Amino acid sequence: MVKVLIKKLDPTVKLPEYKTCGASGVDLTAFIKETIDLKPKKSVLVPTGLSVAFSEDFEIQIRPRSGLAFRHGLTVTNAPGTIDSDYRGELKVLLVNLGKEPVTIERGMRIGQLVIAPVVQASVSEVATLDETERGAGGFGSTGV
């Protein structure tokens, strides 16, 4: 189990928790003073009132909540958003309304999921050529054609 240290930036913020024993993420909630009416095709950065610290072998991914996406077209713009292990600022969720109606975001509303995932850093080396493969430079729908 990975230990994540969470700092509440306000005493009224609730700590995220796993809702079931099989849950892979914890819900993040909006920590806002006033409601936000998010119009269609617009985005907003929503604060959570939390900051975190965790091992450098991991990252936190901010993912959409499926219910909000299904019912309202509300999703995370840069899904999954990455929180690096050396970031100590407030966690914020970048939401976009892809639906046809405005969505009201209220304080305490569950707006995203926090998932912790392992990270492997690569050793990067410049080379003049790369080895040939059957696929070659084919991309974007080139396999299985």
CSV table of C-alpha atoms in Angstrom, one decimal:
chain,number,residue,atom,x,y,z
A,1,MET,CA,0.0,0.0,0.0
A,2,VAL,CA,1.3,3.5,-0.9
A,3,LYS,CA,1.1,6.2,1.7
A,4,VAL,CA,-0.3,9.5,0.6
A,5,LEU,CA,0.0,12.4,3.0
A,6,ILE,CA,-2.9,14.9,2.6
A,7,LYS,CA,-2.9,18.4,3.9
A,8,LYS,CA,-6.3,20.1,4.3
A,9,LEU,CA,-6.0,23.7,3.3
A,10,ASP,CA,-9.2,24.5,5.3
A,11,PRO,CA,-10.5,22.6,8.3
A,12,THR,CA,-13.9,22.2,6.6
A,13,VAL,CA,-12.5,20.2,3.7
A,14,LYS,CA,-13.3,16.5,3.9
A,15,LEU,CA,-10.6,13.9,3.3
A,16,PRO,CA,-11.1,11.7,0.3
A,17,GLU,CA,-11.8,8.1,1.0
A,18,TYR,CA,-12.3,4.9,-1.0
A,19,LYS,CA,-16.1,4.2,-1.2
A,20,THR,CA,-15.7,0.4,-1.7
A,21,CYS,CA,-13.0,-2.2,-1.1
A,22,GLY,CA,-12.5,-2.6,-4.9
A,23,ALA,CA,-12.4,1.1,-5.7
A,24,SER,CA,-9.2,2.3,-7.6
A,25,GLY,CA,-9.8,5.9,-6.9
A,26,VAL,CA,-11.0,8.4,-4.3
A,27,ASP,CA,-13.4,11.2,-5.1
A,28,LEU,CA,-12.2,14.8,-5.1
A,29,THR,CA,-14.7,17.5,-4.2
A,30,ALA,CA,-15.1,21.1,-5.2
A,31,PHE,CA,-13.9,23.5,-2.6
A,32,ILE,CA,-15.4,26.8,-3.8
A,33,LYS,CA,-17.0,29.8,-2.2
A,34,GLU,CA,-19.7,30.3,-4.8
A,35,THR,CA,-21.4,28.0,-7.2
A,36,ILE,CA,-20.0,27.8,-10.8
A,37,ASP,CA,-22.4,27.6,-13.7
A,38,LEU,CA,-20.3,25.9,-16.4
A,39,LYS,CA,-21.6,26.6,-19.8
A,40,PRO,CA,-21.4,24.1,-22.7
A,41,LYS,CA,-17.9,24.0,-24.4
A,42,LYS,CA,-16.4,26.0,-21.5
A,43,SER,CA,-13.8,24.8,-18.9
A,44,VAL,CA,-12.9,25.8,-15.4
A,45,LEU,CA,-10.2,25.0,-12.9
A,46,VAL,CA,-11.9,23.8,-9.7
A,47,PRO,CA,-9.9,23.8,-6.4
A,48,THR,CA,-10.2,20.9,-4.0
A,49,GLY,CA,-8.7,22.5,-0.8
A,50,LEU,CA,-6.1,19.7,-0.6
A,51,SER,CA,-2.4,19.3,-1.2
A,52,VAL,CA,-0.5,16.0,-1.1
A,53,ALA,CA,2.9,14.4,-0.7
A,54,PHE,CA,3.8,10.9,-1.8
A,55,SER,CA,6.7,8.7,-2.9
A,56,GLU,CA,8.6,9.7,-6.1
A,57,ASP,CA,8.0,6.2,-7.5
A,58,PHE,CA,4.3,7.2,-8.1
A,59,GLU,CA,2.1,9.9,-9.7
A,60,ILE,CA,-1.4,10.9,-9.0
A,61,GLN,CA,-3.8,10.8,-11.9
A,62,ILE,CA,-6.9,13.0,-11.9
A,63,ARG,CA,-9.7,11.3,-13.8
A,64,PRO,CA,-13.3,12.1,-14.7
A,65,ARG,CA,-16.2,10.7,-12.8
A,66,SER,CA,-18.2,8.4,-15.1
A,67,GLY,CA,-21.6,9.5,-13.7
A,68,LEU,CA,-20.9,13.2,-14.4
A,69,ALA,CA,-19.7,12.4,-17.9
A,70,PHE,CA,-22.7,10.2,-18.7
A,71,ARG,CA,-25.4,12.5,-17.2
A,72,HIS,CA,-24.0,15.9,-18.0
A,73,GLY,CA,-21.0,15.6,-20.4
A,74,LEU,CA,-18.7,16.9,-17.7
A,75,THR,CA,-15.2,15.5,-17.9
A,76,VAL,CA,-11.6,16.3,-17.1
A,77,THR,CA,-10.0,18.3,-19.9
A,78,ASN,CA,-6.5,16.8,-19.7
A,79,ALA,CA,-7.6,13.3,-18.5
A,80,PRO,CA,-5.8,11.9,-16.9
A,81,GLY,CA,-4.2,14.9,-15.3
A,82,THR,CA,-0.9,14.2,-13.7
A,83,ILE,CA,0.2,15.3,-10.3
A,84,ASP,CA,4.0,14.8,-9.9
A,85,SER,CA,5.4,13.6,-6.6
A,86,ASP,CA,7.3,16.9,-6.1
A,87,TYR,CA,4.2,19.2,-6.4
A,88,ARG,CA,3.0,20.7,-3.2
A,89,GLY,CA,0.4,23.1,-4.4
A,90,GLU,CA,-3.4,22.8,-4.2
A,91,LEU,CA,-4.9,20.0,-6.2
A,92,LYS,CA,-7.3,21.4,-8.8
A,93,VAL,CA,-9.5,19.6,-11.4
A,94,LEU,CA,-9.7,21.1,-14.9
A,95,LEU,CA,-13.3,20.4,-15.9
A,96,VAL,CA,-14.9,20.9,-19.3
A,97,ASN,CA,-18.6,20.8,-20.1
A,98,LEU,CA,-19.1,18.8,-23.3
A,99,GLY,CA,-22.8,18.6,-22.8
A,100,LYS,CA,-25.6,20.8,-24.3
A,101,GLU,CA,-26.8,22.4,-21.0
A,102,PRO,CA,-25.0,24.4,-18.3
A,103,VAL,CA,-23.8,22.4,-15.3
A,104,THR,CA,-23.9,23.9,-11.8
A,105,ILE,CA,-20.8,23.0,-9.7
A,106,GLU,CA,-21.5,23.4,-6.0
A,107,ARG,CA,-19.2,23.3,-3.0
A,108,GLY,CA,-18.7,19.7,-1.9
A,109,MET,CA,-19.7,18.2,-5.3
A,110,ARG,CA,-17.7,15.2,-6.4
A,111,ILE,CA,-15.8,16.5,-9.4
A,112,GLY,CA,-13.1,14.0,-10.2
A,113,GLN,CA,-11.2,10.9,-9.0
A,114,LEU,CA,-7.7,10.7,-7.6
A,115,VAL,CA,-5.9,7.5,-8.6
A,116,ILE,CA,-2.3,6.7,-7.6
A,117,ALA,CA,-0.2,4.9,-10.2
A,118,PRO,CA,3.5,3.7,-10.4
A,119,VAL,CA,6.0,5.8,-12.5
A,120,VAL,CA,9.1,4.5,-14.2
A,121,GLN,CA,11.6,7.1,-15.4
A,122,ALA,CA,13.5,6.3,-18.6
A,123,SER,CA,17.1,6.8,-19.5
A,124,VAL,CA,17.0,8.9,-22.7
A,125,SER,CA,19.8,8.5,-25.2
A,126,GLU,CA,20.1,10.2,-28.6
A,127,VAL,CA,20.9,7.9,-31.6
A,128,ALA,CA,21.3,8.5,-35.3
A,129,THR,CA,19.0,5.6,-36.4
A,130,LEU,CA,16.4,3.2,-34.9
A,131,ASP,CA,16.0,-0.5,-35.6
A,132,GLU,CA,13.4,-1.5,-38.2
A,133,THR,CA,10.1,-3.1,-37.3
A,134,GLU,CA,7.3,-4.7,-39.3
A,135,ARG,CA,5.1,-1.7,-38.4
A,136,GLY,CA,7.7,0.9,-39.2
A,137,ALA,CA,6.4,4.5,-39.1
A,138,GLY,CA,2.7,3.5,-39.5
A,139,GLY,CA,0.5,5.2,-36.9
A,140,PHE,CA,-3.0,6.4,-36.2
A,141,GLY,CA,-5.1,3.4,-37.4
A,142,SER,CA,-2.3,1.7,-39.4
A,143,THR,CA,-2.4,-1.6,-37.6
A,144,GLY,CA,-4.8,-4.4,-38.5
A,145,VAL,CA,-5.6,-2.8,-41.9
